[in-house]
JSON list of C-alpha atoms in Angstrom, two decimals:
[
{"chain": "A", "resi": 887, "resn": "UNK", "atom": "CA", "xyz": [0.00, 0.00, 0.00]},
{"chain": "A", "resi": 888, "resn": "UNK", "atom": "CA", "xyz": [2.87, 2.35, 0.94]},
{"chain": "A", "resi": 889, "resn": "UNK", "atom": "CA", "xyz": [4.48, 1.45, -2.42]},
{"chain": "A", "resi": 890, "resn": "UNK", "atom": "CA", "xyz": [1.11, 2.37, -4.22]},
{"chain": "A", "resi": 891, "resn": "UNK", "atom": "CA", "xyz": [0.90, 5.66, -2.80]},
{"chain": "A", "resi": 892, "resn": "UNK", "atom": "CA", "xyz": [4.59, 6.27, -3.54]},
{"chain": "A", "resi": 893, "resn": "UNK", "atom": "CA", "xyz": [4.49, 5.36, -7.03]},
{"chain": "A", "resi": 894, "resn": "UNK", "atom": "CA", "xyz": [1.05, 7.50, -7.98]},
{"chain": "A", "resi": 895, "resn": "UNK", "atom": "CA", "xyz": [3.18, 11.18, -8.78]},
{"chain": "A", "resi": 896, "resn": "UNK", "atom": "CA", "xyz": [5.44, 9.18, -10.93]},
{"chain": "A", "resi": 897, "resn": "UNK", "atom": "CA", "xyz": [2.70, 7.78, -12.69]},
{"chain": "A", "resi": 898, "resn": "UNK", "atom": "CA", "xyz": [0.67, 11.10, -13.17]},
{"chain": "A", "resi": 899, "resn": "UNK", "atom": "CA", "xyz": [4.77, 12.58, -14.35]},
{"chain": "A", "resi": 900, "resn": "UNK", "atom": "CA", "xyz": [4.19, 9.51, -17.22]},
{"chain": "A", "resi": 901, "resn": "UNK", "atom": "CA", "xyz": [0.56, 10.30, -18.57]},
{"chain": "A", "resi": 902, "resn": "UNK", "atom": "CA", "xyz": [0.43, 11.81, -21.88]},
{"chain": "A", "resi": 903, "resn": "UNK", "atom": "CA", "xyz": [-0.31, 15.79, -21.82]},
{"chain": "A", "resi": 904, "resn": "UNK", "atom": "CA", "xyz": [-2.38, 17.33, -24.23]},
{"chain": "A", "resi": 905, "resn": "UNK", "atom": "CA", "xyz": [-0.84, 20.24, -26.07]},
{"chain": "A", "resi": 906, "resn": "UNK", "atom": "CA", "xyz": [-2.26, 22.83, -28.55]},
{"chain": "A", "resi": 907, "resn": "UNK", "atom": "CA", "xyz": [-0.44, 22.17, -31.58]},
{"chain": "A", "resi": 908, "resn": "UNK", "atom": "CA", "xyz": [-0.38, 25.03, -34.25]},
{"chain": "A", "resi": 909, "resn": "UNK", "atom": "CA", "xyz": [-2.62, 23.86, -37.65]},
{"chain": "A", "resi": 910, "resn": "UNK", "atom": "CA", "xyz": [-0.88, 26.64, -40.00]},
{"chain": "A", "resi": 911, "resn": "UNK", "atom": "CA", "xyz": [1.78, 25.49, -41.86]},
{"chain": "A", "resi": 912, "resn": "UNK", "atom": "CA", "xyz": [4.11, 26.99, -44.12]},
{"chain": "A", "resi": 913, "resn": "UNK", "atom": "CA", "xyz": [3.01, 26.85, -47.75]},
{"chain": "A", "resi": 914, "resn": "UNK", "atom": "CA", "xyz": [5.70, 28.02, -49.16]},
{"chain": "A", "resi": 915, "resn": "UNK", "atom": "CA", "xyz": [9.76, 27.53, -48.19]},
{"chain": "A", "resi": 916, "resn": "UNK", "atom": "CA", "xyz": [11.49, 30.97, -48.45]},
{"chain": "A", "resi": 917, "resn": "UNK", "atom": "CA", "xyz": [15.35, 31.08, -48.05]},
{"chain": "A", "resi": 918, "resn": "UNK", "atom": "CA", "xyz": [16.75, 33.99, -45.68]},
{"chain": "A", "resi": 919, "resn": "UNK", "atom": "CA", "xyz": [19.76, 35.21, -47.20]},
{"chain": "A", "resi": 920, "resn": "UNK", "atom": "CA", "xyz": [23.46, 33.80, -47.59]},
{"chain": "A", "resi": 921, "resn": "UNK", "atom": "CA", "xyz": [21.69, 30.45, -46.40]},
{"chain": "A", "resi": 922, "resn": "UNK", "atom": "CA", "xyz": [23.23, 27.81, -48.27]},
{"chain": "A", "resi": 923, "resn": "UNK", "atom": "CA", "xyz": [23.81, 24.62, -46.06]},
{"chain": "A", "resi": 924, "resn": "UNK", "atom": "CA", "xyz": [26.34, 22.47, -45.24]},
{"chain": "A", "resi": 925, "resn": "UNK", "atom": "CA", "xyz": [26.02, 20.28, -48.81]},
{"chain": "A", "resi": 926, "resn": "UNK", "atom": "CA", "xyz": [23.64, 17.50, -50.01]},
{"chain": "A", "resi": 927, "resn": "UNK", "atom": "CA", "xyz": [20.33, 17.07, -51.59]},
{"chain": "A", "resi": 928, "resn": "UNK", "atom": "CA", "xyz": [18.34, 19.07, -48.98]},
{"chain": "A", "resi": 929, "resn": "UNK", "atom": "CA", "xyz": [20.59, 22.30, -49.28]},
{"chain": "A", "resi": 930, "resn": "UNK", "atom": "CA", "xyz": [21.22, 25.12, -51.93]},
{"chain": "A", "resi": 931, "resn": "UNK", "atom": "CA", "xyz": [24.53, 25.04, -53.69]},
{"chain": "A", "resi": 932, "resn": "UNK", "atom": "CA", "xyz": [23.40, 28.29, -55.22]},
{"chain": "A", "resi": 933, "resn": "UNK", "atom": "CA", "xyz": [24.42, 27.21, -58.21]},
{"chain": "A", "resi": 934, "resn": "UNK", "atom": "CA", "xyz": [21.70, 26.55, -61.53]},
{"chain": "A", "resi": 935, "resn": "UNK", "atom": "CA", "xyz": [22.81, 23.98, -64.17]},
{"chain": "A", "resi": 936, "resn": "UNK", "atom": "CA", "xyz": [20.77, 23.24, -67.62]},
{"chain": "A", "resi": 937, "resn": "UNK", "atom": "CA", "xyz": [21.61, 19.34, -68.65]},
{"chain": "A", "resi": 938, "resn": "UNK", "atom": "CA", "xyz": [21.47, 18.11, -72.17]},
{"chain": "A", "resi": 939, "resn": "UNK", "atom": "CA", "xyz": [21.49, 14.85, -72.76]},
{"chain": "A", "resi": 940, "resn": "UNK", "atom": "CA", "xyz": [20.52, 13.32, -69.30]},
{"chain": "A", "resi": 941, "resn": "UNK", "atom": "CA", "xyz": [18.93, 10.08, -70.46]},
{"chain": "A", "resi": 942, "resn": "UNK", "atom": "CA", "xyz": [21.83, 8.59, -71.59]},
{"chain": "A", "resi": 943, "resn": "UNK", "atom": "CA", "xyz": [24.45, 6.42, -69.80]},
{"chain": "A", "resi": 944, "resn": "UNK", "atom": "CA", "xyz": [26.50, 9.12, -68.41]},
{"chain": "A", "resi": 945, "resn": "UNK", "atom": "CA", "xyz": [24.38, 11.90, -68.10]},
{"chain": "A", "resi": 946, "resn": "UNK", "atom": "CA", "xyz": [22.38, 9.86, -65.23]},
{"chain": "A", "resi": 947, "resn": "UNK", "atom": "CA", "xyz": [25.58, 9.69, -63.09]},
{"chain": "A", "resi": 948, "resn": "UNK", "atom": "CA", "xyz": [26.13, 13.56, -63.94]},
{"chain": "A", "resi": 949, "resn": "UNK", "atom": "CA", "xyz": [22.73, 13.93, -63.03]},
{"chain": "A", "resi": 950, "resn": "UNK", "atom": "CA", "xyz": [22.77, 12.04, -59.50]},
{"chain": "A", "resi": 951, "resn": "UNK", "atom": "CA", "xyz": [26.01, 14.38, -58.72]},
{"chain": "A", "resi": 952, "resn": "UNK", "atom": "CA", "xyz": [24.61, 17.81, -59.35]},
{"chain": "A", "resi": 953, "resn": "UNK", "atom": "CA", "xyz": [21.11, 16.51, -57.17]},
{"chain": "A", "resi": 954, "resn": "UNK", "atom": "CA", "xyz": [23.37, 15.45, -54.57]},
{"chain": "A", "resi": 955, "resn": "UNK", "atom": "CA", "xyz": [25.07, 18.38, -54.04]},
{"chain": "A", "resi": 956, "resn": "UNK", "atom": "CA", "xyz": [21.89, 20.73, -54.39]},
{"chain": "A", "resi": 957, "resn": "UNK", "atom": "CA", "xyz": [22.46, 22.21, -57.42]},
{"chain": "A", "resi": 958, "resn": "UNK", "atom": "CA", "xyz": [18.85, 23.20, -59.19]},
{"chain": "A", "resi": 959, "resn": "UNK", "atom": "CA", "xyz": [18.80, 21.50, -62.39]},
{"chain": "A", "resi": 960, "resn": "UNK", "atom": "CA", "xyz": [17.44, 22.48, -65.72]},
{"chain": "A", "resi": 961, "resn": "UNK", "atom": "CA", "xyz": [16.71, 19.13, -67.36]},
{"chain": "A", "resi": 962, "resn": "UNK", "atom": "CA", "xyz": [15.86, 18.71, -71.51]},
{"chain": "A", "resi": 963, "resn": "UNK", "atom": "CA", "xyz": [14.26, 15.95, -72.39]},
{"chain": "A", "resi": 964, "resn": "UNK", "atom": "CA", "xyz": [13.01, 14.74, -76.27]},
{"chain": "A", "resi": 965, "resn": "UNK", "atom": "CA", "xyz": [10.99, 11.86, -74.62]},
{"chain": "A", "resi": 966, "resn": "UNK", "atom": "CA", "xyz": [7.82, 11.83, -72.66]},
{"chain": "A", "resi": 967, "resn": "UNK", "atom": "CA", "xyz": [8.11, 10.99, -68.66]},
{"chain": "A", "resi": 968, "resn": "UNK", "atom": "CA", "xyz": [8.70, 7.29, -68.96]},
{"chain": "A", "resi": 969, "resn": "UNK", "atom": "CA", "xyz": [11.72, 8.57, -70.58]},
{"chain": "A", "resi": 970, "resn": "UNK", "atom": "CA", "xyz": [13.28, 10.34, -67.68]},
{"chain": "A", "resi": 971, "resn": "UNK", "atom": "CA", "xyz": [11.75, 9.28, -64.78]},
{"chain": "A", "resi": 972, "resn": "UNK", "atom": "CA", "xyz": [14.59, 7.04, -63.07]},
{"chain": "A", "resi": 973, "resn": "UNK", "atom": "CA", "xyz": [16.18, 10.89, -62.95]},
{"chain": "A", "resi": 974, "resn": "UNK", "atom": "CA", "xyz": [13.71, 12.32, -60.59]},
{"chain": "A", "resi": 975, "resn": "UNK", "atom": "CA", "xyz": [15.03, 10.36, -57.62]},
{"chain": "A", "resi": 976, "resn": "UNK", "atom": "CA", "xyz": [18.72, 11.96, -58.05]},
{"chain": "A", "resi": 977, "resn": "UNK", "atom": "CA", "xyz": [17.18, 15.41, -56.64]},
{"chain": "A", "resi": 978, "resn": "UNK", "atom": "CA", "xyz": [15.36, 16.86, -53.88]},
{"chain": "A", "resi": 979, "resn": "UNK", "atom": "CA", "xyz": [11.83, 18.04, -54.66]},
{"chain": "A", "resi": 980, "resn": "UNK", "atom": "CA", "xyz": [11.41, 21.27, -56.56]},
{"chain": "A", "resi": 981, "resn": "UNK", "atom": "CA", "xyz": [14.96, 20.99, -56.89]},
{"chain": "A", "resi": 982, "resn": "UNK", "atom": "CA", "xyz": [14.76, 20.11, -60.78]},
{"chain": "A", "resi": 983, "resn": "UNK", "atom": "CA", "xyz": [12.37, 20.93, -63.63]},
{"chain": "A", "resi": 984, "resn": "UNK", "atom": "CA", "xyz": [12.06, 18.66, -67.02]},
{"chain": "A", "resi": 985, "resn": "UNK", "atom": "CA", "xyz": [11.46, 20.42, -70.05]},
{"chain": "A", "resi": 986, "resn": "UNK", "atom": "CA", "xyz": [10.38, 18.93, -73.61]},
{"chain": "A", "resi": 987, "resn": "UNK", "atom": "CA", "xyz": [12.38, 20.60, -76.23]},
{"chain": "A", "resi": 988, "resn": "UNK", "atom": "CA", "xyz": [13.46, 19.86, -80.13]},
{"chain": "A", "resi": 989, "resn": "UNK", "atom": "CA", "xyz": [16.66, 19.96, -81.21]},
{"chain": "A", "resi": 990, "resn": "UNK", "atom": "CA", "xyz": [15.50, 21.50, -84.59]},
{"chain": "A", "resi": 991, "resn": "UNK", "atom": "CA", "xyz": [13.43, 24.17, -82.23]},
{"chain": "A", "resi": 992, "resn": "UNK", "atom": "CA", "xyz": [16.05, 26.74, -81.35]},
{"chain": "A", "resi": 993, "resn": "UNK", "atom": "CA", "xyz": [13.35, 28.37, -78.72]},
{"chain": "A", "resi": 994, "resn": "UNK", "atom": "CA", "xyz": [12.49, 25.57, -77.16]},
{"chain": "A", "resi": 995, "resn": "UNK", "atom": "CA", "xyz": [16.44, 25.07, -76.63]},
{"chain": "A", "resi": 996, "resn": "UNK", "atom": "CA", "xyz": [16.39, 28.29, -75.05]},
{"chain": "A", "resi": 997, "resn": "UNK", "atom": "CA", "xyz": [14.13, 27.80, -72.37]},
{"chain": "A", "resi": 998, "resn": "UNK", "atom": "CA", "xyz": [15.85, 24.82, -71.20]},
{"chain": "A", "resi": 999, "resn": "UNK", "atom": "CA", "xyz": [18.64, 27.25, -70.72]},
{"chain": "A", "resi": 1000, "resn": "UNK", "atom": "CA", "xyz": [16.86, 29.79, -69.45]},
{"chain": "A", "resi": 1001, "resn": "UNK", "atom": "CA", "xyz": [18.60, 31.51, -66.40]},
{"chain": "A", "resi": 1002, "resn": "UNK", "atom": "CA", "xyz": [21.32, 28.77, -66.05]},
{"chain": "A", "resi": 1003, "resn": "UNK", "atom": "CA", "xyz": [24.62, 29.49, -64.69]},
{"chain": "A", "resi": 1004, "resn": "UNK", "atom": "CA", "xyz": [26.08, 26.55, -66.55]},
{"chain": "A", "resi": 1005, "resn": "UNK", "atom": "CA", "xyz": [24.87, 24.44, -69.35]},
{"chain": "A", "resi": 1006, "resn": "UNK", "atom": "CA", "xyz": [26.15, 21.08, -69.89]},
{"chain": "A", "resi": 1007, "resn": "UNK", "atom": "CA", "xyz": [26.04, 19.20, -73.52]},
{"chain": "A", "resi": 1008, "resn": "UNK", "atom": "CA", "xyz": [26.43, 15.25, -73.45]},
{"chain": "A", "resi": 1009, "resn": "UNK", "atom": "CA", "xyz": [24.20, 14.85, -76.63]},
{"chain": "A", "resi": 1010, "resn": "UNK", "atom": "CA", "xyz": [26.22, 12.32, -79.36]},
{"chain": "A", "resi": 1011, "resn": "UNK", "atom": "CA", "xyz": [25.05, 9.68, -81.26]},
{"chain": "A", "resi": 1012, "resn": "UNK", "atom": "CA", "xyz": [27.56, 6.81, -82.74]},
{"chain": "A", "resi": 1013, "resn": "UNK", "atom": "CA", "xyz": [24.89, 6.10, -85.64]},
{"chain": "A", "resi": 1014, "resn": "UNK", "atom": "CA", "xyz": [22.04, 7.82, -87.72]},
{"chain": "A", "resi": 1015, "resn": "UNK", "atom": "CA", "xyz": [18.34, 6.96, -85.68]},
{"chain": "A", "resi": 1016, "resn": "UNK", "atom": "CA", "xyz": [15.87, 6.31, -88.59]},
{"chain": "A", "resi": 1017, "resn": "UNK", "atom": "CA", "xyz": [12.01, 5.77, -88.31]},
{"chain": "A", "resi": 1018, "resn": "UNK", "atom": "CA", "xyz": [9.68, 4.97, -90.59]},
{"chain": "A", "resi": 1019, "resn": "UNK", "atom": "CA", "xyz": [7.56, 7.41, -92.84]},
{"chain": "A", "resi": 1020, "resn": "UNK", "atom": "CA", "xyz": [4.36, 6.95, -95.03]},
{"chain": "A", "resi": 1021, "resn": "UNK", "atom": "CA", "xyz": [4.44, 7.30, -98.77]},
{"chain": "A", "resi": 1022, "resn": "UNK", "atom": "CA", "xyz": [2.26, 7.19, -101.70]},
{"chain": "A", "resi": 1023, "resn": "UNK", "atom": "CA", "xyz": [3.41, 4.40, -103.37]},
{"chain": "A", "resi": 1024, "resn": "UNK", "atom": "CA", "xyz": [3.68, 0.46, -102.10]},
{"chain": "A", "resi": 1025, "resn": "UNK", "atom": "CA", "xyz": [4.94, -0.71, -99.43]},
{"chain": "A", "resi": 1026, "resn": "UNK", "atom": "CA", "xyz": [3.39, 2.52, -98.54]},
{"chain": "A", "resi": 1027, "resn": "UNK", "atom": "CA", "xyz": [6.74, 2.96, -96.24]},
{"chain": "A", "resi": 1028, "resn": "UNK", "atom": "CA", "xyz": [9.62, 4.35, -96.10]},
{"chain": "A", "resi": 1029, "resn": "UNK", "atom": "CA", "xyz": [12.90, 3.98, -94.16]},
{"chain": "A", "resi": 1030, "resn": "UNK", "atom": "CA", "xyz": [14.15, 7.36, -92.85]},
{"chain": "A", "resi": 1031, "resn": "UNK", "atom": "CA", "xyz": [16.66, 8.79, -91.24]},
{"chain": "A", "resi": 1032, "resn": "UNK", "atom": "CA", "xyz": [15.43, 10.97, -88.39]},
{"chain": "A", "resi": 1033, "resn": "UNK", "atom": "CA", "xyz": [18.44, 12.23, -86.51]},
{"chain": "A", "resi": 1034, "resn": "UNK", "atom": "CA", "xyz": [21.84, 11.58, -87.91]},
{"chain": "A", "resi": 1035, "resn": "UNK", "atom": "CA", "xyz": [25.40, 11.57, -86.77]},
{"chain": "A", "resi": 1036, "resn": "UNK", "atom": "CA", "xyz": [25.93, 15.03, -88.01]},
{"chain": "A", "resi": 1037, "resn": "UNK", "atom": "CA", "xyz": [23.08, 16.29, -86.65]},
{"chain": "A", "resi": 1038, "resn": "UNK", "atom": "CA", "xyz": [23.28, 15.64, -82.44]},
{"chain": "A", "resi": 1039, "resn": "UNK", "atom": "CA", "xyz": [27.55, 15.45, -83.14]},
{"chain": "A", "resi": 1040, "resn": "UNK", "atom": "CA", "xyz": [27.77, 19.15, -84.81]},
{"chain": "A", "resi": 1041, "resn": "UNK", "atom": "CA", "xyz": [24.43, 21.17, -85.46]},
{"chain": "A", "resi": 1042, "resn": "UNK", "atom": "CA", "xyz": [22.68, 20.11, -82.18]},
{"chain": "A", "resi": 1043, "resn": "UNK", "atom": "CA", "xyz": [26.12, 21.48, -80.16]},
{"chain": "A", "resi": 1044, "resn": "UNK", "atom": "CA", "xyz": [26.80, 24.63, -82.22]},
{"chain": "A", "resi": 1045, "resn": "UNK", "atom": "CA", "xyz": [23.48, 25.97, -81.60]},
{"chain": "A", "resi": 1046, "resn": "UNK", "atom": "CA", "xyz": [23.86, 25.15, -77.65]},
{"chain": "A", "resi": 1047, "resn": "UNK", "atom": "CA", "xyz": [26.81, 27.02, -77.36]},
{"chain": "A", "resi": 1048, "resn": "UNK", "atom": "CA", "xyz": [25.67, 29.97, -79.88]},
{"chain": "A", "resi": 1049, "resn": "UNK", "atom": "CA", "xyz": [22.34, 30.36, -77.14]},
{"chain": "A", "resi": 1050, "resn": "UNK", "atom": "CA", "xyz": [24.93, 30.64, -74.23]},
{"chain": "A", "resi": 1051, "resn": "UNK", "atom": "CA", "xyz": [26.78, 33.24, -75.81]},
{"chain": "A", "resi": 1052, "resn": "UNK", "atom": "CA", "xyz": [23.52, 34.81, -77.08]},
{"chain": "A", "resi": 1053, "resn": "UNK", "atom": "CA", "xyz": [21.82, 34.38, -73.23]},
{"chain": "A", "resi": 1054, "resn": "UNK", "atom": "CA", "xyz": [25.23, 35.21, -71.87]},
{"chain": "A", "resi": 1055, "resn": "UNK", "atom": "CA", "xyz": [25.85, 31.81, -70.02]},
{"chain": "A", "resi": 1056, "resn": "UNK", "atom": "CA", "xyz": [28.93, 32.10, -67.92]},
{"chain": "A", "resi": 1057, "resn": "UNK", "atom": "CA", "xyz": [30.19, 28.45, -68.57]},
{"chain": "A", "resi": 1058, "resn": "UNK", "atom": "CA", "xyz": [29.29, 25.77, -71.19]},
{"chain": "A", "resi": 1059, "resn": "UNK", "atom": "CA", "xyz": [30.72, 21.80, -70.81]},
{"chain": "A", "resi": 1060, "resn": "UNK", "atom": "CA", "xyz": [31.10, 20.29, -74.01]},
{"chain": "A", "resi": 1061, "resn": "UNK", "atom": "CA", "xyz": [31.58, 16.61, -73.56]},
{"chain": "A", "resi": 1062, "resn": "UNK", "atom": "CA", "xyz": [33.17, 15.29, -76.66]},
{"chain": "A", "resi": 1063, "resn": "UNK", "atom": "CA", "xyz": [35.29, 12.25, -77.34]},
{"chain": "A", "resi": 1064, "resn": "UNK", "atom": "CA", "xyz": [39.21, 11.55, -77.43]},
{"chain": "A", "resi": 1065, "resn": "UNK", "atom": "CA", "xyz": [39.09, 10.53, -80.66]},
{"chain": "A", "resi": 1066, "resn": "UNK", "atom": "CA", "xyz": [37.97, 14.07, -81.88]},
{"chain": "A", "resi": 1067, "resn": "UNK", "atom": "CA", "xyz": [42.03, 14.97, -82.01]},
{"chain": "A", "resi": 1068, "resn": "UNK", "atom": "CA", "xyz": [41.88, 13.11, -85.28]},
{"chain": "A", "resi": 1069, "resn": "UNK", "atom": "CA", "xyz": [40.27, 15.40, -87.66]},
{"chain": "A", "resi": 1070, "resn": "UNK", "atom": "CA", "xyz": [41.37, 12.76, -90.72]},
{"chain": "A", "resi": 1071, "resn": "UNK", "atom": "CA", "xyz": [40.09, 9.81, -89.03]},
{"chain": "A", "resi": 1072, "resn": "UNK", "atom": "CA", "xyz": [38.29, 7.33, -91.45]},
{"chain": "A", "resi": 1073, "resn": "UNK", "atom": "CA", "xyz": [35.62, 6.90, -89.02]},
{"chain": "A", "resi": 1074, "resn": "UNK", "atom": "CA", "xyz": [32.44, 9.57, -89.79]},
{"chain": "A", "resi": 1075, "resn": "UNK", "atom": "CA", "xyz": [31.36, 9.61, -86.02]},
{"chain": "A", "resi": 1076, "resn": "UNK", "atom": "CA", "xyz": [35.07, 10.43, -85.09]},
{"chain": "A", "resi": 1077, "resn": "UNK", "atom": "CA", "xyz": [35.31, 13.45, -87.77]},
{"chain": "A", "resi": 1078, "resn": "UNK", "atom": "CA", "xyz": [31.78, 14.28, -86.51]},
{"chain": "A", "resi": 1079, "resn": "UNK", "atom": "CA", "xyz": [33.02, 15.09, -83.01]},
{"chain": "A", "resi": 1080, "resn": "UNK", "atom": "CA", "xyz": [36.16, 16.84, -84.29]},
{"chain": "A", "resi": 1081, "resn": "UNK", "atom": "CA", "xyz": [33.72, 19.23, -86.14]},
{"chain": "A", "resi": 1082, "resn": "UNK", "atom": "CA", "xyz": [31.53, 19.71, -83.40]},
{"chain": "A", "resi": 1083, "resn": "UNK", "atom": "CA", "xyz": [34.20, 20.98, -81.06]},
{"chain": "A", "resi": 1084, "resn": "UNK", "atom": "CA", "xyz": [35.17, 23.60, -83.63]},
{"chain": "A", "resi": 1085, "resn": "UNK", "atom": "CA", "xyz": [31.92, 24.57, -83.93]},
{"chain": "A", "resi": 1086, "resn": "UNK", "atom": "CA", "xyz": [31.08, 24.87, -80.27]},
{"chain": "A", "resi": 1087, "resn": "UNK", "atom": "CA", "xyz": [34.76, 26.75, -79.50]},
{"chain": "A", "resi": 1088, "resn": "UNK", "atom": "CA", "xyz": [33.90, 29.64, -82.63]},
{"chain": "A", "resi": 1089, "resn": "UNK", "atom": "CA", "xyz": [30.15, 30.21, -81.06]},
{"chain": "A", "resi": 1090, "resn": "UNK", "atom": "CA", "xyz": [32.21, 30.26, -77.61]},
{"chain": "A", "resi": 1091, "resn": "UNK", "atom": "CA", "xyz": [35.65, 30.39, -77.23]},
{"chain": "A", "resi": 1092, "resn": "UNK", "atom": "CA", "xyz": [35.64, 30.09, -73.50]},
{"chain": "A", "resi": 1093, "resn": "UNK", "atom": "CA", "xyz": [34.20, 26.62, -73.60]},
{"chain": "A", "resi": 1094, "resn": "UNK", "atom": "CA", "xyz": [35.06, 23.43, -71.10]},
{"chain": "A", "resi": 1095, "resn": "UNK", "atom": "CA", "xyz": [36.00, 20.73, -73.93]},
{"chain": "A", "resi": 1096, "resn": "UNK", "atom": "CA", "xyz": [35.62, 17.35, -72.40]},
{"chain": "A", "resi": 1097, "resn": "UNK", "atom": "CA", "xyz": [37.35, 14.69, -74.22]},
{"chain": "A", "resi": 1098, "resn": "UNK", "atom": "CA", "xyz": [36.75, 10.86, -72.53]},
{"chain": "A", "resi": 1099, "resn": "UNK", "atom": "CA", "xyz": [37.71, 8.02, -73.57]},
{"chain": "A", "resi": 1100, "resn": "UNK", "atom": "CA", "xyz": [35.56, 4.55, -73.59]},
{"chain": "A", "resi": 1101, "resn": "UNK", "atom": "CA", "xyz": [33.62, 4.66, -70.26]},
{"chain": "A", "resi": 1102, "resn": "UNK", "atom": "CA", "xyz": [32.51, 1.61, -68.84]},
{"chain": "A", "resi": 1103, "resn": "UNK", "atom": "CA", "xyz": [29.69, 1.46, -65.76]},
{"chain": "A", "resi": 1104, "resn": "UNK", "atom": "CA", "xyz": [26.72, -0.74, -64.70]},
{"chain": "A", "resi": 1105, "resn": "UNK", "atom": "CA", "xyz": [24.76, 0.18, -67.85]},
{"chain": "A", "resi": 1106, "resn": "UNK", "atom": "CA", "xyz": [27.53, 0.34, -70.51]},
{"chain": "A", "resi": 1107, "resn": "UNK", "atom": "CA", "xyz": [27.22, -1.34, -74.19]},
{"chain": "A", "resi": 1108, "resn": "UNK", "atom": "CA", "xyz": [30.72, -2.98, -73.81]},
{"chain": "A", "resi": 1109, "resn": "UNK", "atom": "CA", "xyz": [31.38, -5.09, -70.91]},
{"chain": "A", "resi": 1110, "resn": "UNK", "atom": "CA", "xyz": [27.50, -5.72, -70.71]},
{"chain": "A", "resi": 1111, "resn": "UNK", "atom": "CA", "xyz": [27.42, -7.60, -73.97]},
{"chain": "A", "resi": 1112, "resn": "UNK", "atom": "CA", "xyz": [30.46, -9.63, -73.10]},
{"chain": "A", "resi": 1113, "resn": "UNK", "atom": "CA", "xyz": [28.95, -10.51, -70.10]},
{"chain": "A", "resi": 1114, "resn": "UNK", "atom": "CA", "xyz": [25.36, -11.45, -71.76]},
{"chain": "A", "resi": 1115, "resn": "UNK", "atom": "CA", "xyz": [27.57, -13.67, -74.52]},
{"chain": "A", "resi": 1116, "resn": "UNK", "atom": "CA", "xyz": [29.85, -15.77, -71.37]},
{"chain": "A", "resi": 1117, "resn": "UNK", "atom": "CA", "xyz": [26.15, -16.06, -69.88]},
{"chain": "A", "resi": 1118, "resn": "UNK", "atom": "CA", "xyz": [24.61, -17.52, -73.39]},
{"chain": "A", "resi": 1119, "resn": "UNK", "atom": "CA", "xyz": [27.43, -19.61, -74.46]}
]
């Protein structure tokens, strides 16, 4: 009994109190200034990218580093949002926007751009795309090319880096190949990349000329089919 009576302020300390809990939340996040954070998705790196090219194999992994150090991302995009949705996990919410554009639609180029601070290019194709067309006459179809080598190696970069100088971008990132030294190379997709880089440097001079070699990674085209043809045969 005396224990009862001892132990009955201890268990009034342990009920649950009821508090009045404010129902108005902030709508909208507003940054006081100089507030940057200490780094990671969650802060603000103050810094705004635009990202061409982002569905391809490395422009995932350049996407995953910009969203994980904060940086707000401009991302273009030719497909619809199956396309580019395994990208929307690489960055905080509201922390990038996914624009359709053309790359025969200078405007539309633009606006990916927008206010960016720095605009990175990993478009390149190593062969012409084709689809098929309707004509007149039978089969009643044709075999077309719809974006050749030319096209996303040389005309697709020169017009990014004639809108940065045009907008007044402070830096552009061309990433081109290694084997765009050899301007005489027999291979077309080689010369392609030589004459996109000279392109991109006349529109602007200041350019960041990336020049890899072959890349490998968990979704590359070289070590994966070796790997599917030891697993087959």
């Amino acid at each position: 009994m005396a224990l009862r009576t001892a132990l009955k302020p201890l268990r009034k300390s342990l009920l649950p109190t009821t508090r009045a809990f404010s129902t108005e939340l902030p709508r909208i996040t507003e940054r006081r200034p100089n507030e940057t954070g200490r780094g990671g998705r969650a802060s603000d790196a103050g810094v705004k990218v635009a990202l061409f090219g982002a569905t391809g194999f490395l422009g995932r992994y350049v996407s995953s580093g910009l969203g994980s150090n904060g940086t707000l991302t401009y991302i273009g995009t030719r497909g619809d949002e199956f396309a580019y949705r395994h990208l929307r996990p690489h960055h905080e919410l509201g922390r990038a926007k996914f624009s359709y554009y053309s790359s025969r639609d200078k405007q539309s180029m633009a606006d990916i751009i927008a206010d960016a601070d720095i605009v990175i290019n990993l478009i390149g194709k190593y062969y012409d795309t084709k689809a098929l067309e309707n004509t007149d006459s039978f089969p009643f179809l044709n075999y077309k090319v719809s974006t050749s080598v030319w096209e996303a190696n040389v005309e697709v970069p020169k017009m990014i880096a004639e809108l940065c100088t045009e907008m007044q971008v402070d830096n552009l990132i061309h990433v081109s190949s290694a084997a765009a030294g050899n301007v005489d190379s027999a291979s077309e997709w080689a010369r392609s990349k030589a004459e996109g880089e000279k392109e991109v440097l006349k529109a602007y001079p200041w350019a960041t000329i990336v020049r890899p070699t072959q890349m490998f990674g968990h979704e590359d085209k070289l070590l994966n089919l070796f790997a599917k043809m030891a697993e087959r045969f």
